[in-house]
Short mmCIF file of C-alpha atoms and ligand atoms in Angstrom, two decimals:
data_model
loop_
_atom_site.label_atom_id
_atom_site.label_comp_id
_atom_site.label_asym_id
_atom_site.label_seq_id
_atom_site.Cartn_x
_atom_site.Cartn_y
_atom_site.Cartn_z
CA MET A 707 121.40 123.18 82.81
CA GLN A 708 121.39 126.84 84.06
CA THR A 709 118.41 127.71 86.38
CA GLN A 710 117.16 130.70 88.14
CA LEU A 711 114.72 129.37 90.72
CA ALA A 712 111.95 131.59 91.89
CA ASP A 713 111.77 133.06 95.34
CA PHE A 714 109.05 130.76 96.49
CA ILE A 715 111.37 127.77 96.32
CA LYS A 716 114.95 128.73 95.95
CA ASP A 717 115.96 128.80 99.58
CA THR A 718 114.12 125.66 100.65
CA PRO A 719 115.46 122.08 100.92
CA GLU A 720 113.41 121.10 97.78
CA GLY A 721 114.68 124.03 95.97
CA ARG A 722 118.31 123.23 96.69
CA GLU A 723 117.73 119.54 95.71
CA ALA A 724 115.85 120.52 92.55
CA GLU A 725 118.63 122.93 91.54
CA ALA A 726 121.29 120.29 91.99
CA ILE A 727 119.37 117.86 89.86
CA LEU A 728 118.60 120.45 87.02
CA ARG A 729 122.27 121.50 86.99
CA ALA A 730 123.32 117.81 86.49
CA CYS A 731 121.18 117.53 83.41
CA VAL A 732 123.19 118.26 80.19
CA HIS A 733 120.32 117.92 77.94
CA CYS A 734 121.67 115.17 75.90
CA GLY A 735 118.52 113.31 75.38
CA PHE A 736 119.96 109.80 75.83
CA CYS A 737 117.11 109.15 78.24
CA THR A 738 114.35 109.86 75.80
CA ALA A 739 115.04 106.67 73.72
CA THR A 740 114.30 104.43 76.76
CA CYS A 741 111.13 106.26 78.05
CA PRO A 742 108.06 104.36 77.49
CA THR A 743 105.72 107.14 77.19
CA TYR A 744 107.91 108.98 74.67
CA GLN A 745 107.90 105.80 72.69
CA LEU A 746 104.15 105.57 72.57
CA LEU A 747 103.47 109.32 72.01
CA GLY A 748 106.48 110.48 70.22
CA ASP A 749 106.26 113.99 71.92
CA GLU A 750 109.44 115.54 73.46
CA LEU A 751 107.27 116.78 76.37
CA ASP A 752 106.25 113.12 77.21
CA GLY A 753 109.75 112.18 77.55
CA PRO A 754 112.16 112.75 80.47
CA ARG A 755 114.13 115.57 78.96
CA GLY A 756 110.96 117.56 78.02
CA ARG A 757 109.46 116.89 81.49
CA ILE A 758 112.73 118.25 83.08
CA TYR A 759 112.34 121.35 81.02
CA LEU A 760 108.62 121.76 82.10
CA ILE A 761 109.52 121.34 85.80
CA LYS A 762 112.35 123.93 85.33
CA GLN A 763 109.89 126.32 83.92
CA LEU A 764 107.51 125.76 86.90
CA LEU A 765 110.26 126.26 89.40
CA GLU A 766 111.37 129.25 87.64
CA GLY A 767 107.94 130.77 88.22
CA HIS A 768 106.80 130.72 84.61
CA ASP A 769 102.99 130.24 83.87
CA VAL A 770 101.99 126.68 83.92
CA THR A 771 98.82 125.09 82.66
CA GLU A 772 96.59 121.80 82.67
CA LYS A 773 98.69 120.79 79.66
CA THR A 774 101.95 120.96 81.71
CA ARG A 775 100.16 118.95 84.49
CA LEU A 776 99.08 116.37 81.86
CA HIS A 777 102.62 115.79 80.58
CA LEU A 778 103.76 115.16 84.22
CA ASP A 779 100.78 112.87 84.98
CA ARG A 780 101.52 110.90 81.97
CA CYS A 781 104.92 109.97 83.52
CA LEU A 782 104.91 106.49 85.10
CA THR A 783 107.84 107.32 87.52
CA CYS A 784 109.28 104.12 86.18
CA ARG A 785 112.91 105.59 86.40
CA SER A 786 113.97 103.84 83.13
CA CYS A 787 115.38 107.41 82.32
CA GLU A 788 117.52 107.22 85.39
CA SER A 789 119.05 103.82 84.56
CA THR A 790 119.94 105.25 81.06
CA CYS A 791 121.12 108.79 82.16
CA PRO A 792 125.09 109.04 81.98
CA SER A 793 125.01 112.02 84.20
CA GLY A 794 123.16 110.58 87.02
CA VAL A 795 120.24 112.97 86.96
CA HIS A 796 117.82 111.80 89.86
CA TYR A 797 114.76 112.47 87.72
CA SER A 798 112.14 110.89 90.01
CA ARG A 799 113.04 113.36 92.80
CA LEU A 800 112.74 116.21 90.63
CA ALA A 801 109.37 114.86 89.49
CA ASP A 802 108.22 114.49 93.06
CA ILE A 803 109.13 118.09 93.65
CA GLY A 804 107.51 119.43 90.52
CA ARG A 805 104.29 117.39 90.90
CA HIS A 806 103.81 118.54 94.38
CA ILE A 807 103.98 122.20 93.22
CA ILE A 808 101.87 121.99 90.11
CA GLU A 809 99.09 120.30 92.09
CA GLN A 810 98.92 123.58 94.05
CA ARG A 811 99.33 125.90 91.14
CA VAL A 812 96.97 123.95 88.84
CA PRO A 813 94.45 122.20 91.04
CA ARG A 814 92.15 119.52 89.91
CA SER A 815 88.35 119.61 90.12
CA GLY A 816 85.29 117.29 89.61
CA ALA A 817 85.63 113.71 88.84
CA GLU A 818 89.48 113.78 88.40
CA ALA A 819 89.93 115.31 91.91
CA ALA A 820 87.31 112.88 93.41
CA LYS A 821 88.96 109.73 91.85
CA ARG A 822 92.34 110.72 93.40
CA TRP A 823 90.81 111.46 96.68
CA ALA A 824 89.21 108.01 96.73
CA LEU A 825 92.43 106.23 95.78
CA ARG A 826 94.44 108.20 98.50
CA GLU A 827 91.77 107.38 101.20
CA PHE A 828 90.91 103.72 100.44
CA VAL A 829 93.73 101.96 98.87
CA PRO A 830 96.40 102.55 101.65
CA ARG A 831 93.84 101.20 104.34
CA ALA A 832 94.51 97.39 104.62
CA ASP A 833 91.28 96.86 106.43
CA VAL A 834 88.98 98.78 104.08
CA PHE A 835 90.85 97.35 101.14
CA GLY A 836 90.42 93.97 102.47
CA ILE A 837 86.55 94.39 102.75
CA ALA A 838 86.44 95.89 99.35
CA MET A 839 88.27 92.96 97.85
CA LYS A 840 85.98 90.51 99.55
CA ALA A 841 82.95 92.36 98.31
CA GLY A 842 84.64 92.63 94.85
CA ARG A 843 84.97 88.98 94.52
CA ALA A 844 81.42 88.26 95.48
CA VAL A 845 80.16 90.69 92.88
CA ARG A 846 82.88 90.25 90.30
CA GLY A 847 80.64 89.67 87.33
CA LEU A 848 78.69 92.93 87.92
CA LEU A 849 81.72 95.18 88.26
CA PRO A 850 82.91 97.49 85.38
CA ALA A 851 85.73 96.07 83.39
CA ALA A 852 88.29 98.58 84.84
CA LEU A 853 87.48 97.58 88.30
CA LYS A 854 86.95 93.77 87.46
CA GLU A 855 90.61 93.40 86.36
CA LYS A 856 91.85 94.70 89.78
CA VAL A 857 90.15 91.89 91.56
CA PRO A 858 92.37 88.77 91.31
CA ASP A 859 91.01 85.31 92.20
CA ALA A 860 91.67 84.26 95.64
CA ARG A 861 94.26 81.62 96.21
CA PRO A 862 95.22 79.70 99.31
CA SER A 863 98.24 81.03 101.15
CA GLY A 864 99.21 77.94 102.81
CA PRO A 865 100.88 77.73 106.36
CA TRP A 866 103.12 80.41 107.85
CA PRO A 867 105.90 78.55 109.94
CA LYS A 868 106.05 79.40 113.44
CA PRO A 869 109.01 81.57 114.49
CA ARG A 870 111.85 78.95 115.66
CA HIS A 871 115.07 80.43 114.39
CA ALA A 872 117.49 82.72 116.24
CA ARG A 873 117.66 84.72 113.04
CA ARG A 874 114.59 86.92 112.52
CA MET A 875 113.43 89.41 110.04
CA ILE A 876 110.26 91.57 109.72
CA ALA A 877 108.09 91.45 106.49
CA LEU A 878 105.98 94.42 105.54
CA ALA A 879 102.41 93.26 105.19
CA GLY A 880 101.41 96.43 103.03
CA CYS A 881 98.02 97.48 102.15
CA ALA A 882 96.72 95.83 98.96
CA GLN A 883 98.88 92.63 98.80
CA PRO A 884 97.44 90.92 101.96
CA ALA A 885 93.91 91.09 100.47
CA MET A 886 95.01 90.33 96.76
CA ALA A 887 97.68 87.70 97.25
CA PRO A 888 98.43 86.72 100.85
CA SER A 889 100.33 83.80 99.38
CA ILE A 890 103.26 85.96 98.64
CA ASN A 891 104.25 86.66 102.24
CA ALA A 892 103.37 83.15 103.28
CA ALA A 893 105.65 81.72 100.50
CA THR A 894 108.39 84.11 101.56
CA ALA A 895 108.08 82.86 105.26
CA ARG A 896 108.38 79.26 104.17
CA VAL A 897 111.31 79.89 101.83
CA LEU A 898 113.09 81.84 104.64
CA ASP A 899 112.20 79.33 107.22
CA ALA A 900 113.87 76.64 105.10
CA VAL A 901 117.13 78.62 105.09
CA GLY A 902 117.16 79.42 108.73
CA VAL A 903 115.54 82.70 109.07
CA SER A 904 112.03 83.23 110.89
CA LEU A 905 109.90 85.95 109.23
CA VAL A 906 107.31 87.79 111.33
CA GLU A 907 104.84 90.53 110.50
CA GLN A 908 104.64 93.40 112.91
CA PRO A 909 101.11 94.66 114.09
CA GLY A 910 100.56 98.23 113.46
CA ALA A 911 102.71 98.50 110.27
CA GLY A 912 100.64 99.01 107.09
CA CYS A 913 100.91 100.91 103.62
CA CYS A 914 104.54 101.80 102.81
CA GLY A 915 103.20 105.21 101.94
CA ALA A 916 103.87 105.11 98.27
CA VAL A 917 100.20 105.38 97.23
CA ARG A 918 99.60 108.64 99.07
CA PHE A 919 103.09 110.09 98.24
CA HIS A 920 102.63 109.40 94.52
CA LEU A 921 99.16 111.00 94.43
CA ASN A 922 100.59 113.98 95.71
CA ASP A 923 99.57 113.71 99.35
CA GLN A 924 103.22 113.79 100.15
CA GLU A 925 102.68 114.55 103.81
CA GLY A 926 100.19 111.71 104.15
CA GLY A 927 102.90 109.26 102.59
CA ARG A 928 105.40 110.59 105.25
CA ASP A 929 102.76 109.81 107.99
CA ASP A 930 102.56 106.29 106.66
CA ALA A 931 106.23 105.99 106.90
CA ARG A 932 106.33 107.18 110.35
CA ARG A 933 103.68 104.78 111.47
CA ASN A 934 105.69 101.79 110.17
CA ILE A 935 108.81 103.10 111.67
CA ASP A 936 106.90 103.15 115.22
CA ALA A 937 105.51 99.61 114.58
CA TRP A 938 109.16 98.30 113.74
CA TRP A 939 111.31 100.39 115.91
CA PRO A 940 110.99 98.40 119.31
CA ALA A 941 112.15 95.15 117.70
CA VAL A 942 114.91 97.01 115.78
CA GLU A 943 116.20 98.94 118.89
CA ARG A 944 116.24 95.70 120.83
CA GLY A 945 118.30 94.16 118.15
CA GLU A 946 115.87 91.33 117.57
CA VAL A 947 115.63 91.59 113.77
CA GLU A 948 118.30 91.65 111.05
CA ALA A 949 116.43 93.18 108.27
CA ILE A 950 112.94 94.51 107.04
CA VAL A 951 112.04 92.48 104.05
CA MET A 952 110.02 93.64 101.17
CA THR A 953 108.05 91.33 99.02
CA ALA A 954 106.62 94.04 96.75
CA SER A 955 109.47 95.89 94.91
CA GLY A 956 107.18 99.04 94.80
CA CYS A 957 107.01 99.11 98.48
CA GLY A 958 110.80 98.28 98.75
CA VAL A 959 111.72 101.32 96.74
CA GLN A 960 109.58 103.55 99.07
CA VAL A 961 110.90 102.18 102.35
CA LYS A 962 114.54 102.32 101.09
CA ASP A 963 113.80 106.04 100.62
CA TYR A 964 112.43 106.68 104.06
CA GLY A 965 115.76 108.16 105.08
CA HIS A 966 115.49 110.73 102.45
CA LEU A 967 111.73 111.41 102.80
CA LEU A 968 112.07 112.11 106.62
CA ALA A 969 115.50 113.77 106.54
CA GLN A 970 113.88 117.08 107.62
CA ASP A 971 112.08 115.67 110.49
CA PRO A 972 114.22 115.93 113.67
CA ALA A 973 112.10 113.28 115.42
CA TYR A 974 112.37 110.77 112.80
CA ALA A 975 115.36 111.34 110.58
CA GLU A 976 117.86 109.03 112.36
CA LYS A 977 115.33 106.18 112.76
CA ALA A 978 114.21 106.55 109.03
CA ALA A 979 117.87 106.33 107.93
CA ARG A 980 118.43 103.18 109.88
CA ILE A 981 115.26 101.50 108.72
CA SER A 982 116.05 102.33 105.16
CA ALA A 983 119.63 100.88 105.64
CA MET A 984 118.30 97.57 106.93
CA THR A 985 115.61 97.29 104.21
CA ARG A 986 116.05 94.50 101.72
CA ASP A 987 114.17 93.11 98.84
CA VAL A 988 113.37 89.56 99.29
CA SER A 989 115.59 88.56 96.45
CA GLU A 990 118.60 90.20 98.18
CA ILE A 991 117.82 88.16 101.22
CA VAL A 992 117.40 84.76 99.50
CA ALA A 993 120.36 85.35 97.19
CA ALA A 994 122.60 85.83 100.30
CA GLU A 995 121.55 82.27 101.35
CA GLY A 996 122.28 80.94 97.82
CA GLU A 997 124.48 78.13 98.92
CA LYS A 998 121.89 76.78 101.51
CA LEU A 999 119.20 77.17 98.89
CA GLN A 1000 121.10 75.25 96.25
CA GLU A 1001 121.68 72.40 98.73
CA LEU A 1002 118.14 72.25 99.70
CA LEU A 1003 117.09 72.32 95.97
CA ARG A 1004 119.40 69.61 94.88
CA THR A 1005 116.94 66.90 95.63
CA ARG A 1006 113.87 68.71 94.82
CA ARG A 1007 113.81 69.23 91.06
CA GLY A 1008 110.31 69.38 89.48
CA GLU A 1009 109.12 69.25 85.98
CA ALA A 1010 110.66 71.75 83.50
CA VAL A 1011 108.63 74.97 83.43
CA ALA A 1012 109.39 77.76 80.97
CA VAL A 1013 109.11 81.12 82.78
CA ALA A 1014 109.24 84.78 81.52
CA PHE A 1015 110.41 87.19 84.19
CA GLN A 1016 108.90 90.61 84.34
CA SER A 1017 111.35 92.65 86.16
CA PRO A 1018 109.28 95.54 87.68
CA CYS A 1019 110.64 98.96 87.21
CA THR A 1020 110.86 99.43 91.00
CA LEU A 1021 113.18 96.56 91.13
CA GLN A 1022 115.40 97.10 88.21
CA HIS A 1023 115.47 100.89 88.05
CA GLY A 1024 114.24 101.92 91.44
CA GLN A 1025 116.39 99.63 93.55
CA GLN A 1026 118.84 98.71 90.70
CA ILE A 1027 118.57 95.07 91.41
CA ARG A 1028 119.04 93.13 88.11
CA GLY A 1029 119.65 89.44 87.33
CA VAL A 1030 119.27 88.36 90.90
CA VAL A 1031 115.72 86.96 90.60
CA GLU A 1032 116.77 85.37 87.27
CA SER A 1033 119.53 83.61 88.93
CA LEU A 1034 117.47 82.25 91.88
CA LEU A 1035 114.74 80.94 89.41
CA THR A 1036 117.47 79.21 87.42
CA THR A 1037 118.85 77.68 90.64
CA ALA A 1038 115.39 76.42 91.42
CA GLY A 1039 115.21 74.49 88.20
CA PHE A 1040 113.16 76.94 85.90
CA THR A 1041 113.95 77.71 82.51
CA LEU A 1042 113.94 81.32 81.78
CA THR A 1043 112.72 82.66 78.44
CA PRO A 1044 114.37 85.71 76.90
CA VAL A 1045 112.19 88.96 77.26
CA ARG A 1046 112.57 91.65 74.64
CA ASP A 1047 112.63 95.33 75.92
CA GLY A 1048 112.83 94.12 79.60
CA HIS A 1049 113.53 97.65 80.72
CA LEU A 1050 110.14 98.82 79.71
CA CYS A 1051 107.26 99.47 82.08
CA CYS A 1052 104.48 97.05 82.07
CA GLY A 1053 101.97 100.08 82.57
CA SER A 1054 100.78 99.36 86.09
CA ALA A 1055 102.87 101.88 87.99
CA GLY A 1056 100.83 102.07 91.15
CA THR A 1057 97.57 103.94 90.54
CA TYR A 1058 98.60 104.80 86.90
CA SER A 1059 96.66 101.98 85.47
CA LEU A 1060 93.43 103.64 86.82
CA LEU A 1061 94.44 107.22 86.05
CA GLN A 1062 95.90 106.74 82.65
CA PRO A 1063 94.03 103.70 81.40
CA GLU A 1064 94.71 103.97 77.67
CA LEU A 1065 98.39 104.36 77.94
CA SER A 1066 98.53 101.68 80.69
CA LYS A 1067 96.80 99.10 78.49
CA GLN A 1068 99.02 99.73 75.57
CA LEU A 1069 102.05 99.19 77.67
CA ARG A 1070 100.54 96.04 79.10
CA ALA A 1071 99.82 94.63 75.58
CA ASN A 1072 103.41 95.31 74.53
CA LYS A 1073 104.72 93.76 77.60
CA LEU A 1074 102.62 90.64 77.38
CA ALA A 1075 103.54 90.21 73.65
CA ALA A 1076 107.20 90.49 74.70
CA LEU A 1077 106.84 88.04 77.66
CA GLY A 1078 105.09 85.52 75.50
CA GLU A 1079 107.64 85.42 72.63
CA GLY A 1080 109.86 82.84 74.18
CA GLY A 1081 107.10 80.30 74.78
CA ALA A 1082 106.71 80.65 78.66
CA THR A 1083 103.85 78.85 80.23
CA MET A 1084 104.27 81.00 83.50
CA ILE A 1085 105.07 84.63 84.17
CA ALA A 1086 106.99 85.59 87.25
CA SER A 1087 107.17 89.15 88.77
CA ALA A 1088 108.17 90.82 92.03
CA ASN A 1089 105.49 93.32 92.55
CA ILE A 1090 101.75 92.79 93.28
CA GLY A 1091 100.69 95.75 91.35
CA CYS A 1092 102.51 94.39 88.17
CA MET A 1093 101.17 90.93 88.76
CA THR A 1094 97.47 91.92 89.00
CA HIS A 1095 97.86 94.36 86.05
CA LEU A 1096 99.44 91.62 83.80
CA GLN A 1097 97.10 88.86 84.84
CA ALA A 1098 94.11 90.97 83.72
CA GLY A 1099 95.42 90.69 80.26
CA THR A 1100 96.47 87.13 79.90
CA THR A 1101 95.35 83.55 80.69
CA THR A 1102 99.14 82.68 81.30
CA PRO A 1103 99.35 82.31 85.17
CA VAL A 1104 101.25 85.28 86.79
CA ARG A 1105 102.99 84.51 90.15
CA HIS A 1106 105.56 86.09 92.44
CA TRP A 1107 108.92 84.49 91.73
CA VAL A 1108 109.09 83.49 95.44
CA GLU A 1109 106.00 81.54 95.12
CA LEU A 1110 107.82 79.48 92.38
CA VAL A 1111 110.87 78.94 94.48
CA ASP A 1112 108.65 77.90 97.32
CA SER A 1113 106.76 75.39 95.10
CA ARG A 1114 110.05 73.70 94.33
CA LEU A 1115 111.25 73.86 97.86
CA ASN A 1116 108.19 72.94 99.84
CA GLY A 1117 105.97 71.53 97.21
CA PHE A 1118 103.31 74.15 97.72
CA PRO A 1119 100.99 74.22 94.66
CA LEU A 1120 101.15 77.45 92.38
S1 LIG B 511 120.24 111.45 79.76
FE1 LIG B 511 120.39 112.54 81.70
S2 LIG B 511 121.64 114.33 81.14
FE2 LIG B 511 120.78 113.52 79.24
S3 LIG B 511 118.78 114.62 78.97
FE3 LIG B 511 118.36 112.75 80.09
S4 LIG B 511 118.36 113.38 82.30
FE4 LIG B 511 119.46 114.94 81.10
S1 LIG B 512 110.15 108.01 84.81
FE1 LIG B 512 109.64 106.73 83.06
S2 LIG B 512 107.93 107.52 82.15
FE2 LIG B 512 108.75 109.08 83.46
S3 LIG B 512 110.08 110.29 82.03
FE3 LIG B 512 111.28 108.72 83.08
S4 LIG B 512 111.42 107.00 81.58
FE4 LIG B 512 109.61 108.47 81.04
#
């Protein structure tokens, strides 16, 4: 696509990156068919090709309005379009650049600005989020429906094995997950302990930065990344840990991108690239220990459970990890049911479910219908945001897949 970027952006790193992405797009429209918002709204401007065109206009200095911003707001950043695109167009990076600029050109006001400010300020703070979650559980019945569904029931997390192996890895605790489902990292620690790896959480690390970054506080998101790097770096530098393990695929896609996000920061560029290179989704770690896992599970088969796996967009499109979790669940003796349109987003998408509730609910209803078609009695996922969002719309239990493997391996109840 031919572009003539405006002076304000053309000689900047963002401008050069945006121009390369725009040039790669041949306008074929293959991506449109797999875009969830295009499928729901039927408007070219609510699909990837239309949004690319809108961002091109923005970067060329043309007038943009609240309508332009709305079409970009409706994008889930699910990256289904990237998986489909035959030309390798890195849409999500272009969207980040476009959103950052439109936020300045068409600023928000009133309730919309206040809502985004509150999400940016409170969600990434694990301590504040933890207190809010406890308070929310205490007064759950009094909360408005939109908030009530963000407060999952508390479940016991079980023991965290003491570090006893020479092989060590760091787990990201994150911001929302420790308060919503501490059982996920504890189950991961038990599964990894069983295959000979001790998992530790490093004090000082917190939110991966995705919340603030995707609410257009991009510098705030980078600060979160720097704080995590500072917390992890001493153990990494001393060679004490093999990997940084992500149990939420939404965080994984962000941390794997630290190298790119901090590439212009001379103090952090090298460290960020190393951290990204050693970051793995927990499924990649467990799959690498597949033989040990298989051996351990040989004598620990439980009752047959039919499971539908919802592969989060951040896992299958963001990290391009497909089929790995499905294979691990099969190894653990679960029966996987087929899931129609598995490439489509469930509507959670970080804070999207709070900012675009109507579209989010439609996508959830569609996803739950698809997940239920094979008769599953359990839904598995790989991201806390998707889990909470889906659970609010169904009585079928929704669990992280690693909790299912842990239940087979260690007998911990689901
Ligand atoms: S599929 Fe790729 S090249 Fe074709 S319109 Fe979409 S982004 Fe552009
Ligand atoms: S990221 Fe998802 S919602 Fe956004 S344009 Fe691409 S496919 Fe559509």
